[in-house]
């Protein structure tokens, strides 16, 4: 186990810059999830930590030692790939023991490590099988088994669950979390799935355009997103955004209609702001304080109901657990509870 | 197309026999043209060729042509030149295939790595394959000729040869001339097929192995070789059959000489048929070669089957 420090890390391919000065401290035993849309540089960052990509500028330290110029094999890390990358010509036991065999570990030690990992992952009956005779979930387990037999300083996961179906993904997610609670190994996990990020992470690193947008615990990112990108990326269905103007202690739409009282913020009268509110925080109401909106579409999810509205020409979604919403249509009223309103300035940064 | 047989008073009515004949022969009539063509261009010459082996056919002897049974094979069993040719064939095939494969593999591994100008180099590397074997043979014969070619002088300069002589007329080393030409000519085949197989190997396997701690050689042994094995098996099998049959370079460069030192079975057949004009005897040798190659192919196929079944 070890801590990992990343300092002013940059990556460019020729003139194309992919990562712009990443700073990140990962504590010993921490589970950090890098999350962001495709092309945000999260996989590149992970591959640089693994040593599969060169560092253009900056520094990576594992357990305090600079590893910029070390080969992947000398960094003592293990990686789980999206495609699993199992060796097709070796059986499950061979796949899991490969790294130990390369390190010339004794037969007894290899046998014990493989047996231990197989027991942990429920792979004992499959040890003699080749990867092609395994299902997707079993392959995923073997890939994880291959990582844990070595007891490396850190685990790197590169979208390991993306190739599984939804049910299996849910199950493996829980297993990874259990495994981490068990091994307490420093882990870095890359995903574009914000549910995986929320459920697994001790800390989430939200990335966009090669820049870290926010680092924090899952609920910090959910409750207090630092900017419009994080606000829009975390949460499903995604946060509603409305262009509003601050006037007389209230937030008003462009046509002057009042949306809600403003939370206490220090902004000038007449400033243009972006109001953000999560669909689950909007309430359908009958009282006169609500603002009227047109129902466009009703989507039942089983757990709750998503109602798509048009509010003064702008699309807004409401998520509600109230089954009455299924019967809604035409004109309804919604209200914006002030304690749930997020405000962002012109640059997209959070102001309240 | 088929019309269900009608019934009269509950009894099935048989179709007229001509209709039944037409129905039955229909599929054969459709495939007849191609079948006839295949029989005419493949089976007929094959049968005639095999029949030559059992007949006395000499082009210059108008009274030849009679059936002589296995007389040719009896003569063949006592023909020292044939045994020499058989030995030379093994040597020629073995050395050519091995060197072609070895250099082809190295070339494929080099071309698999991205570098500046790779496209151009790839095109150039595959060029020898496009040269007609006849021209390649002439070219190499000239290169080995001390009067007009540079190679003997280079070898002399390096101290490999005591004097710049023609390797093709040296009984000891003459076989190396056609072998070198054959290796030059055949490398691209291995390079192309092995490169295609190399590029089909998923890259993340190498990444996973390097994280697992494998160095270059260990990655080659545990990933590249197992992936290439089926391609290697099939290309080596094919090339072995082709090369043992491949007399062009030898006929052009040495004509089997000096003193039959470069005579392989295929060139011996050519010599018997078109120099001695004894078609019967040449056919008998060809038949023996055919049987040997069939036996070899069967052996390889059986080997492959057992290896595949082992998994």
XYZ file of C-alpha atoms in Angstrom:
663
model
C 0.000 0.000 0.000
C 1.164 3.462 -0.711
C 0.167 7.032 -1.262
C 0.313 8.544 -4.735
C 1.133 12.181 -5.396
C 0.639 13.855 -8.735
C 2.126 17.281 -9.249
C 1.581 19.698 -12.142
C 1.178 16.749 -14.478
C 0.854 17.553 -18.175
C 0.473 15.413 -21.242
C 0.628 16.430 -24.853
C 0.778 14.523 -28.114
C 2.738 16.776 -30.449
C 0.956 20.116 -30.260
C -2.235 18.666 -28.833
C -2.389 19.119 -25.092
C -4.507 16.516 -23.301
C -3.854 17.153 -19.609
C -3.216 20.642 -18.250
C -1.423 20.641 -14.917
C -3.101 17.995 -12.773
C -2.449 18.143 -9.024
C -3.746 15.304 -6.894
C -2.791 13.681 -3.605
C -4.111 10.194 -3.016
C -3.779 8.935 0.515
C -2.700 5.453 1.471
C -5.662 3.084 1.210
C -7.960 5.600 -0.386
C -10.421 4.750 -3.162
C -10.347 7.575 -5.684
C -12.596 7.653 -8.726
C -11.701 9.705 -11.789
C -14.915 10.568 -13.532
C -15.723 12.587 -16.612
C -17.082 12.345 -20.139
C -15.050 10.503 -22.778
C -12.037 12.465 -23.942
C -11.618 14.311 -20.650
C -8.181 12.753 -20.063
C -9.079 10.458 -17.168
C -7.829 7.297 -18.875
C -4.663 9.073 -19.999
C -4.007 10.118 -16.417
C -4.473 6.543 -15.219
C -2.203 5.167 -17.954
C 0.461 7.692 -16.991
C 0.299 6.505 -13.390
C 0.619 2.930 -14.665
C 3.595 3.880 -16.829
C 1.910 3.042 -20.128
C 2.138 6.674 -21.275
C 5.108 8.986 -20.945
C 4.874 12.049 -18.752
C 5.281 15.281 -20.740
C 5.796 17.519 -17.708
C 5.275 17.282 -13.973
C 5.842 14.461 -11.558
C 4.220 11.270 -10.288
C 5.329 9.843 -6.938
C 4.305 6.474 -5.571
C 5.099 6.005 -1.879
C 7.212 9.141 -2.064
C 9.423 7.901 -4.924
C 9.418 9.636 -8.257
C 8.326 7.055 -10.861
C 8.248 9.185 -14.029
C 10.983 7.159 -15.704
C 10.253 3.751 -14.221
C 8.925 0.928 -16.391
C 5.405 -0.275 -15.562
C 6.836 -3.488 -14.141
C 9.011 -1.579 -11.669
C 6.189 0.559 -10.273
C 4.570 -2.292 -8.354
C 1.020 -1.481 -9.390
C -1.716 -3.694 -10.808
C -4.244 -2.715 -13.422
C -7.648 -4.036 -14.441
C -8.486 -3.264 -18.057
C -11.840 -2.584 -19.644
C -11.270 -5.472 -22.072
C -9.934 -7.583 -19.146
C -6.800 -8.310 -21.255
C -6.640 -11.904 -20.070
C -3.955 -14.072 -21.675
C -6.040 -16.343 -23.924
C -3.479 -19.144 -24.001
C -3.311 -19.557 -20.241
C -5.986 -20.959 -17.981
C -7.414 -18.994 -15.082
C -4.743 -20.164 -12.640
C -2.049 -19.354 -15.243
C -3.448 -15.878 -15.767
C -3.511 -15.146 -12.069
C -0.076 -16.562 -11.341
C 1.734 -15.044 -14.347
C 3.177 -12.062 -12.479
C 4.353 -14.241 -9.598
C 5.941 -16.745 -11.966
C 7.809 -13.903 -13.674
C 9.072 -12.828 -10.279
C 10.309 -16.379 -9.662
C 8.169 -16.843 -6.562
C 8.218 -20.309 -5.021
C 5.594 -22.879 -6.040
C 4.067 -22.895 -2.550
C 3.799 -19.112 -2.465
C 2.182 -18.987 -5.917
C -0.232 -21.776 -5.008
C -1.243 -20.046 -1.784
C -1.691 -16.630 -3.457
C -3.792 -18.040 -6.309
C -5.890 -20.140 -3.943
C -6.449 -17.134 -1.692
C -7.513 -14.866 -4.533
C -9.677 -17.569 -6.101
C -11.451 -18.139 -2.806
C -12.065 -14.429 -2.372
C -13.567 -14.125 -5.855
C -15.341 -17.485 -6.036
C -13.138 -18.712 -8.890
C -12.105 -22.090 -7.453
C -14.181 -24.249 -9.835
C -12.857 -22.325 -12.852
C -9.094 -22.451 -12.258
C -8.452 -24.917 -15.114
C -10.581 -23.086 -17.698
C -9.337 -20.884 -20.514
C -10.685 -17.294 -20.653
C -12.738 -18.030 -23.783
C -14.763 -20.560 -21.781
C -15.775 -17.929 -19.218
C -18.666 -15.464 -19.119
C -18.066 -11.711 -19.008
C -18.525 -11.499 -15.268
C -16.172 -14.419 -14.661
C -13.510 -12.839 -16.883
C -13.879 -9.647 -14.908
C -13.287 -11.606 -11.703
C -10.198 -13.273 -13.139
C -8.842 -9.863 -14.126
C -9.315 -8.701 -10.554
C -7.821 -11.908 -9.221
C -4.760 -11.322 -11.376
C -4.427 -7.908 -9.756
C -4.821 -8.977 -6.140
C -2.497 -12.011 -6.094
C 0.482 -9.680 -6.241
C -0.496 -7.434 -3.345
C 0.733 -4.364 -5.222
C 1.162 -0.841 -3.900
C -1.911 0.348 -5.774
C -4.763 -0.900 -7.959
C -5.684 0.909 -11.129
C -9.071 0.242 -12.733
C -9.748 1.428 -16.276
C -13.529 1.344 -16.743
C -13.594 -2.292 -15.607
C -17.362 -2.702 -15.643
C -18.223 -1.048 -18.955
C -18.478 -4.339 -20.853
C -20.915 -5.961 -18.425
C -24.684 -5.835 -18.502
C -26.488 -3.614 -16.021
C -27.361 -6.320 -13.478
C -23.850 -7.745 -13.408
C -22.349 -4.277 -13.194
C -24.361 -3.602 -10.064
C -23.179 -6.860 -8.533
C -19.496 -6.346 -9.425
C -19.652 -2.797 -8.121
C -20.626 -4.112 -4.719
C -17.894 -6.746 -4.912
C -15.234 -4.190 -5.718
C -16.386 -2.098 -2.787
C -16.275 -5.133 -0.493
C -12.856 -6.090 -1.813
C -11.547 -2.618 -1.089
C -12.970 -2.654 2.419
C -11.207 -5.973 2.848
C -7.802 -5.179 1.341
C -7.647 -1.453 2.125
C -5.509 -1.024 -0.981
C -4.941 2.345 -2.589
C -7.173 2.301 -5.651
C -7.705 4.600 -8.606
C -10.798 3.880 -10.626
C -11.671 5.460 -13.953
C -15.266 5.562 -15.124
C -17.686 7.693 -17.077
C -20.573 6.300 -15.053
C -21.427 8.697 -12.253
C -23.364 6.025 -10.340
C -20.178 3.940 -10.113
C -18.289 7.051 -9.050
C -20.819 7.969 -6.364
C -21.145 4.476 -4.924
C -17.483 3.431 -4.898
C -15.446 6.506 -4.165
C -13.964 7.821 -0.980
C -13.213 10.841 -3.096
C -14.303 11.702 -6.611
C -12.101 13.610 -9.028
C -14.352 15.151 -11.666
C -12.440 15.910 -14.849
C -13.321 17.815 -17.984
C -11.153 18.916 -20.884
C -7.931 17.745 -19.246
C -8.538 19.834 -16.118
C -9.631 18.717 -12.659
C -12.976 20.408 -12.002
C -13.576 19.352 -8.428
C -12.189 16.918 -5.890
C -14.331 15.831 -3.014
C -16.465 13.194 -1.371
C -19.433 11.943 -3.439
C -21.951 13.915 -1.410
C -19.856 17.076 -1.561
C -19.970 16.888 -5.326
C -23.679 16.192 -5.252
C -24.600 18.830 -2.686
C -22.136 21.569 -3.534
C -20.920 21.198 -7.118
C -18.093 23.655 -7.727
C -19.175 24.612 -11.208
C -21.710 24.082 -13.943
C -19.844 21.082 -15.383
C -19.839 19.113 -12.137
C -23.414 20.168 -11.405
C -24.559 18.847 -14.767
C -22.448 15.701 -14.752
C -23.264 14.350 -11.306
C -26.806 13.201 -10.708
C -29.386 11.455 -12.841
C -31.630 12.768 -14.269
C -29.322 15.737 -14.683
C -29.680 19.076 -12.936
C -32.009 21.712 -14.430
C -30.410 24.994 -15.425
C -32.263 28.251 -15.919
C -30.855 31.632 -16.966
C -32.011 34.112 -14.331
C -31.405 37.668 -13.238
C -30.916 38.739 -9.644
C -33.277 41.580 -8.853
C -34.545 42.759 -5.493
C -33.498 39.682 -3.555
C -35.296 37.385 -5.982
C -34.351 35.390 -9.049
C -36.284 36.257 -12.162
C -36.473 34.760 -15.625
C -35.618 36.841 -18.695
C -39.292 37.694 -19.133
C -39.328 39.114 -15.621
C -41.387 36.421 -13.947
C -40.223 35.572 -10.464
C -38.870 32.042 -9.952
C -37.780 31.999 -6.342
C -36.264 33.909 -3.522
C -32.517 34.086 -3.813
C -30.311 32.332 -1.325
C -28.063 34.814 0.454
C -25.373 35.736 -2.092
C -23.287 38.816 -2.590
C -24.033 39.809 -6.168
C -24.906 43.070 -7.783
C -28.481 43.990 -8.538
C -29.268 42.941 -12.135
C -26.533 40.324 -12.462
C -27.132 37.470 -14.889
C -26.806 34.131 -13.151
C -27.490 30.459 -13.816
C -29.894 28.792 -11.440
C -29.434 25.086 -10.973
C -31.838 22.750 -9.247
C -31.981 18.968 -9.216
C -35.163 17.352 -10.584
C -35.720 15.567 -7.275
C -35.747 18.891 -5.440
C -38.369 20.611 -7.579
C -41.847 20.160 -6.162
C -45.157 20.031 -7.924
C -47.449 22.285 -5.990
C -50.904 23.762 -6.008
C -50.242 26.852 -3.926
C -50.043 30.268 -5.519
C -46.260 30.642 -4.933
C -45.547 28.120 -7.680
C -44.664 29.001 -11.217
C -46.757 27.502 -13.949
C -45.354 25.070 -16.508
C -46.615 22.931 -19.376
C -46.324 19.119 -19.104
C -44.520 17.704 -22.160
C -43.827 14.097 -21.256
C -44.210 11.715 -18.323
C -41.630 8.939 -17.835
C -42.316 6.355 -15.147
C -39.119 4.621 -13.932
C -40.850 2.353 -11.439
C -39.084 3.881 -8.476
C -40.316 7.340 -9.317
C -41.643 9.435 -12.148
C -39.805 11.923 -14.338
C -42.044 14.738 -15.598
C -40.680 16.825 -18.469
C -41.985 20.374 -18.388
C -41.695 23.538 -20.390
C -41.329 26.469 -18.045
C -41.624 29.788 -19.828
C -40.097 28.225 -22.935
C -37.318 26.404 -21.104
C -37.130 22.634 -20.576
C -37.264 21.515 -16.945
C -37.420 18.038 -15.442
C -39.078 17.059 -12.184
C -38.416 13.771 -10.421
C -41.081 12.767 -7.960
C -42.024 9.706 -5.938
C -45.670 10.732 -5.944
C -47.585 8.431 -8.307
C -50.224 11.132 -8.741
C -47.797 12.744 -11.146
C -48.584 10.014 -13.681
C -51.999 11.549 -14.185
C -50.717 15.067 -14.687
C -51.152 16.892 -17.953
C -51.643 20.369 -19.275
C -50.740 23.154 -16.911
C -49.222 22.513 -13.482
C -47.305 24.571 -10.938
C -43.824 23.911 -9.611
C -41.925 25.585 -6.827
C -38.196 26.032 -6.257
C -37.301 25.401 -2.570
C -34.688 28.014 -1.783
C -32.463 25.670 0.271
C -31.922 23.479 -2.819
C -31.063 26.222 -5.276
C -27.514 26.332 -6.684
C -26.313 29.575 -8.231
C -23.507 29.941 -10.725
C -21.994 33.123 -12.130
C -21.190 33.969 -15.727
C -17.966 31.935 -15.653
C -19.897 28.898 -14.459
C -18.439 28.917 -10.932
C -20.553 28.310 -7.908
C -21.537 31.373 -5.888
C -24.196 29.886 -3.659
C -41.175 -25.687 -59.559
C -42.505 -28.961 -58.173
C -46.165 -29.526 -58.744
C -47.904 -31.700 -56.196
C -49.253 -34.829 -57.802
C -52.999 -34.542 -58.204
C -55.359 -37.317 -57.201
C -58.186 -38.883 -59.078
C -60.783 -40.782 -57.116
C -58.452 -40.731 -54.107
C -55.636 -42.523 -55.914
C -52.308 -40.780 -56.513
C -51.627 -40.181 -60.189
C -48.029 -40.891 -61.313
C -46.384 -38.221 -63.377
C -45.267 -39.235 -66.864
C -41.771 -40.762 -66.827
C -40.249 -37.984 -68.906
C -41.255 -35.393 -66.311
C -39.856 -37.545 -63.552
C -36.582 -37.946 -65.443
C -36.372 -34.184 -65.957
C -37.054 -33.526 -62.276
C -34.441 -36.012 -61.155
C -31.740 -34.846 -63.515
C -32.374 -31.147 -63.017
C -29.682 -30.473 -60.351
C -27.115 -32.444 -62.320
C -27.876 -30.533 -65.501
C -27.421 -27.218 -63.690
C -24.025 -28.175 -62.322
C -22.913 -30.051 -65.429
C -21.095 -27.188 -67.215
C -18.775 -26.442 -64.312
C -18.284 -30.140 -63.526
C -17.375 -30.899 -67.118
C -14.954 -27.978 -67.137
C -13.292 -29.104 -63.929
C -12.969 -32.693 -65.140
C -11.610 -31.556 -68.497
C -8.956 -29.183 -67.172
C -7.992 -30.941 -63.927
C -8.739 -34.640 -63.855
C -7.982 -35.524 -67.479
C -4.422 -34.104 -67.493
C -3.816 -35.626 -64.064
C -4.852 -39.077 -65.214
C -2.879 -38.780 -68.449
C 0.159 -37.580 -66.520
C -0.074 -40.476 -64.091
C -0.527 -42.909 -66.963
C 2.764 -41.653 -68.488
C 4.567 -42.978 -65.440
C 3.620 -46.489 -66.469
C 4.364 -46.053 -70.171
C 7.557 -45.741 -72.182
C 7.243 -42.229 -73.618
C 10.328 -40.729 -75.214
C 9.814 -37.781 -77.496
C 12.607 -38.710 -79.887
C 11.652 -42.370 -80.185
C 8.634 -42.810 -82.495
C 8.281 -46.477 -81.475
C 7.878 -45.685 -77.776
C 4.518 -45.307 -76.027
C 3.878 -48.872 -74.886
C 2.747 -49.901 -71.407
C 5.700 -51.057 -69.302
C 4.202 -51.453 -65.842
C 6.448 -50.412 -62.967
C 9.642 -50.539 -65.038
C 10.276 -46.788 -64.466
C 9.981 -47.171 -60.713
C 12.383 -50.098 -60.748
C 14.898 -47.941 -62.626
C 14.213 -45.062 -60.240
C 14.973 -47.189 -57.205
C 18.478 -47.733 -58.578
C 19.002 -44.167 -59.843
C 21.771 -42.593 -57.760
C 21.029 -39.188 -59.296
C 17.476 -39.402 -57.928
C 18.683 -40.132 -54.393
C 21.126 -37.255 -54.669
C 18.255 -35.030 -55.807
C 16.113 -36.217 -52.894
C 18.860 -35.286 -50.430
C 19.373 -31.937 -52.125
C 15.613 -31.284 -51.962
C 15.638 -31.749 -48.191
C 18.612 -29.428 -47.857
C 17.221 -26.823 -50.250
C 13.731 -26.850 -48.701
C 14.891 -26.931 -45.115
C 17.421 -24.114 -45.421
C 15.145 -21.933 -47.577
C 12.038 -22.262 -45.376
C 13.953 -21.809 -42.153
C 15.821 -18.703 -43.301
C 12.775 -17.196 -45.002
C 10.744 -17.717 -41.847
C 13.435 -16.390 -39.552
C 14.070 -13.198 -41.527
C 10.386 -12.793 -42.316
C 9.533 -12.902 -38.610
C 12.222 -10.347 -37.736
C 10.999 -8.086 -40.520
C 7.376 -8.427 -39.414
C 8.323 -7.596 -35.809
C 10.216 -4.502 -36.984
C 7.389 -3.364 -39.246
C 4.858 -3.849 -36.452
C 6.423 -0.949 -34.540
C 5.356 2.490 -35.731
C 8.182 4.644 -37.130
C 8.536 7.514 -39.538
C 8.215 6.344 -43.156
C 6.847 2.925 -42.262
C 4.409 2.918 -45.177
C 7.219 3.395 -47.695
C 9.432 0.765 -46.067
C 6.565 -1.719 -46.045
C 5.997 -1.207 -49.745
C 9.715 -1.650 -50.502
C 10.009 -4.756 -48.347
C 7.221 -6.464 -50.232
C 8.783 -5.692 -53.607
C 10.794 -8.934 -54.127
C 7.528 -10.886 -54.038
C 6.440 -8.991 -57.142
C 9.571 -9.902 -59.127
C 9.060 -12.904 -61.450
C 11.104 -15.825 -60.152
C 12.798 -16.198 -63.521
C 14.106 -12.615 -63.385
C 15.114 -12.996 -59.760
C 17.149 -16.085 -60.690
C 18.922 -14.325 -63.569
C 19.616 -11.305 -61.399
C 21.146 -13.337 -58.604
C 23.151 -15.458 -61.056
C 24.708 -12.249 -62.343
C 25.299 -10.917 -58.840
C 27.246 -14.095 -58.031
C 29.219 -13.904 -61.278
C 32.660 -12.420 -60.554
C 32.898 -10.920 -64.033
C 29.874 -8.651 -63.698
C 28.586 -9.074 -60.127
C 29.922 -7.491 -56.953
C 29.200 -10.245 -54.424
C 32.321 -12.420 -55.023
C 34.515 -9.329 -54.676
C 32.801 -8.316 -51.441
C 33.192 -11.823 -50.017
C 36.827 -11.819 -51.091
C 37.313 -8.414 -49.502
C 35.813 -9.679 -46.261
C 38.153 -12.644 -46.337
C 35.339 -15.176 -46.657
C 36.611 -16.363 -50.061
C 40.230 -17.017 -50.911
C 39.665 -15.596 -54.403
C 36.677 -13.923 -56.067
C 35.264 -17.025 -57.768
C 31.726 -17.966 -58.779
C 29.950 -19.689 -55.904
C 27.517 -21.252 -58.392
C 30.292 -23.305 -59.982
C 31.768 -24.434 -56.671
C 30.494 -27.991 -55.970
C 30.858 -27.438 -52.230
C 28.807 -24.257 -51.946
C 26.798 -24.050 -55.182
C 23.486 -24.791 -53.381
C 23.869 -21.623 -51.317
C 23.447 -19.499 -54.460
C 19.842 -20.533 -55.215
C 19.078 -20.690 -51.493
C 20.145 -17.061 -51.021
C 18.087 -16.014 -54.043
C 15.115 -18.003 -52.742
C 15.372 -16.470 -49.270
C 15.476 -12.974 -50.775
C 12.505 -13.780 -52.948
C 10.422 -15.504 -50.250
C 10.910 -13.292 -47.164
C 8.015 -10.972 -48.081
C 5.546 -13.859 -48.003
C 6.378 -14.586 -44.371
C 6.652 -10.901 -43.512
C 3.198 -10.123 -44.940
C 1.368 -13.015 -43.322
C 3.134 -12.722 -39.957
C 2.661 -8.947 -39.888
C -1.069 -9.403 -40.465
C -1.186 -11.906 -37.595
C 0.867 -9.598 -35.346
C -1.447 -6.679 -35.938
C -4.416 -8.769 -34.876
C -2.979 -9.201 -31.352
C -4.784 -6.899 -28.883
C -2.385 -4.214 -27.618
C -3.694 -4.234 -24.065
C -2.397 -7.777 -23.618
C 1.118 -6.392 -23.947
C 0.275 -3.596 -21.536
C -1.165 -6.041 -19.021
C 1.946 -8.209 -19.348
C 4.320 -5.279 -18.898
C 2.454 -4.273 -15.743
C 2.642 -7.904 -14.605
C 6.419 -7.563 -14.913
C 7.261 -9.195 -18.238
C 10.246 -7.925 -20.198
C 10.372 -7.845 -24.004
C 11.423 -11.444 -24.405
C 8.881 -12.759 -21.883
C 6.102 -10.839 -23.618
C 7.228 -12.294 -26.944
C 7.170 -15.834 -25.588
C 3.911 -15.684 -23.659
C 1.818 -13.490 -25.971
C 3.284 -13.065 -29.447
C 4.334 -16.665 -30.097
C 1.088 -18.334 -28.955
C -0.868 -15.884 -31.091
C 1.358 -16.463 -34.122
C 1.526 -20.242 -33.773
C -1.423 -21.125 -36.049
C -0.193 -18.729 -38.739
C 3.354 -20.050 -38.445
C 2.140 -23.634 -38.782
C 0.078 -23.002 -41.888
C 2.626 -20.754 -43.646
C 5.528 -23.095 -42.982
C 3.472 -26.027 -44.296
C 2.519 -24.131 -47.437
C 6.007 -22.834 -48.081
C 7.558 -26.263 -47.571
C 5.337 -27.749 -50.261
C 5.864 -24.825 -52.631
C 9.611 -24.621 -52.190
C 10.235 -28.340 -52.588
C 8.340 -28.036 -55.884
C 10.026 -24.794 -56.866
C 12.637 -25.436 -59.520
C 12.647 -22.058 -61.332
C 15.579 -20.505 -59.500
C 17.724 -23.642 -59.725
C 16.995 -24.216 -63.403
C 17.812 -20.585 -64.207
C 20.846 -20.188 -61.942
C 22.685 -23.533 -62.075
C 20.621 -25.916 -64.203
C 21.230 -28.486 -61.464
C 25.007 -28.288 -61.809
C 27.820 -28.457 -61.081
C 27.791 -32.258 -61.245
C 24.169 -32.461 -60.049
C 25.177 -30.765 -56.780
C 22.151 -28.446 -56.916
C 19.794 -30.916 -58.552
C 16.546 -31.159 -56.560
C 13.734 -33.564 -57.433
C 11.681 -30.855 -59.140
C 14.592 -29.720 -61.305
C 15.494 -33.382 -61.982
C 11.971 -33.878 -63.348
C 12.442 -30.812 -65.523
C 15.808 -32.130 -66.741
C 14.436 -35.587 -67.526
C 11.383 -34.227 -69.305
C 12.787 -31.332 -71.287
C 16.515 -32.119 -71.623
C 16.466 -35.932 -71.897
C 12.952 -35.733 -73.366
C 11.970 -38.881 -71.433
C 8.443 -37.963 -70.395
C 7.638 -41.399 -69.008
C 10.532 -41.401 -66.559
C 9.896 -37.767 -65.594
C 6.265 -38.600 -64.844
C 7.355 -41.495 -62.635
C 9.602 -39.174 -60.597
C 6.809 -36.600 -60.380
C 4.475 -39.258 -59.041
C 6.962 -40.163 -56.313
C 7.348 -36.490 -55.382
C 3.560 -36.108 -55.277
C 3.221 -39.060 -52.915
C 5.994 -37.740 -50.669
C 4.389 -34.281 -50.445
C 0.949 -35.772 -49.799
C 2.401 -37.861 -47.006
C 4.087 -34.766 -45.552
C 0.866 -32.739 -45.705
C -1.125 -35.518 -44.083
C 1.453 -35.701 -41.333
C 1.236 -31.958 -40.676
C -2.566 -31.995 -40.713
C -2.622 -34.892 -38.243
C -0.119 -33.063 -36.063
C -2.295 -29.951 -36.128
C -5.405 -31.940 -35.261
C -3.753 -33.567 -32.260
C -2.397 -30.228 -31.080
C -5.822 -28.601 -31.419
C -7.576 -31.493 -29.684
C -5.194 -31.258 -26.770
C -6.805 -27.986 -25.639
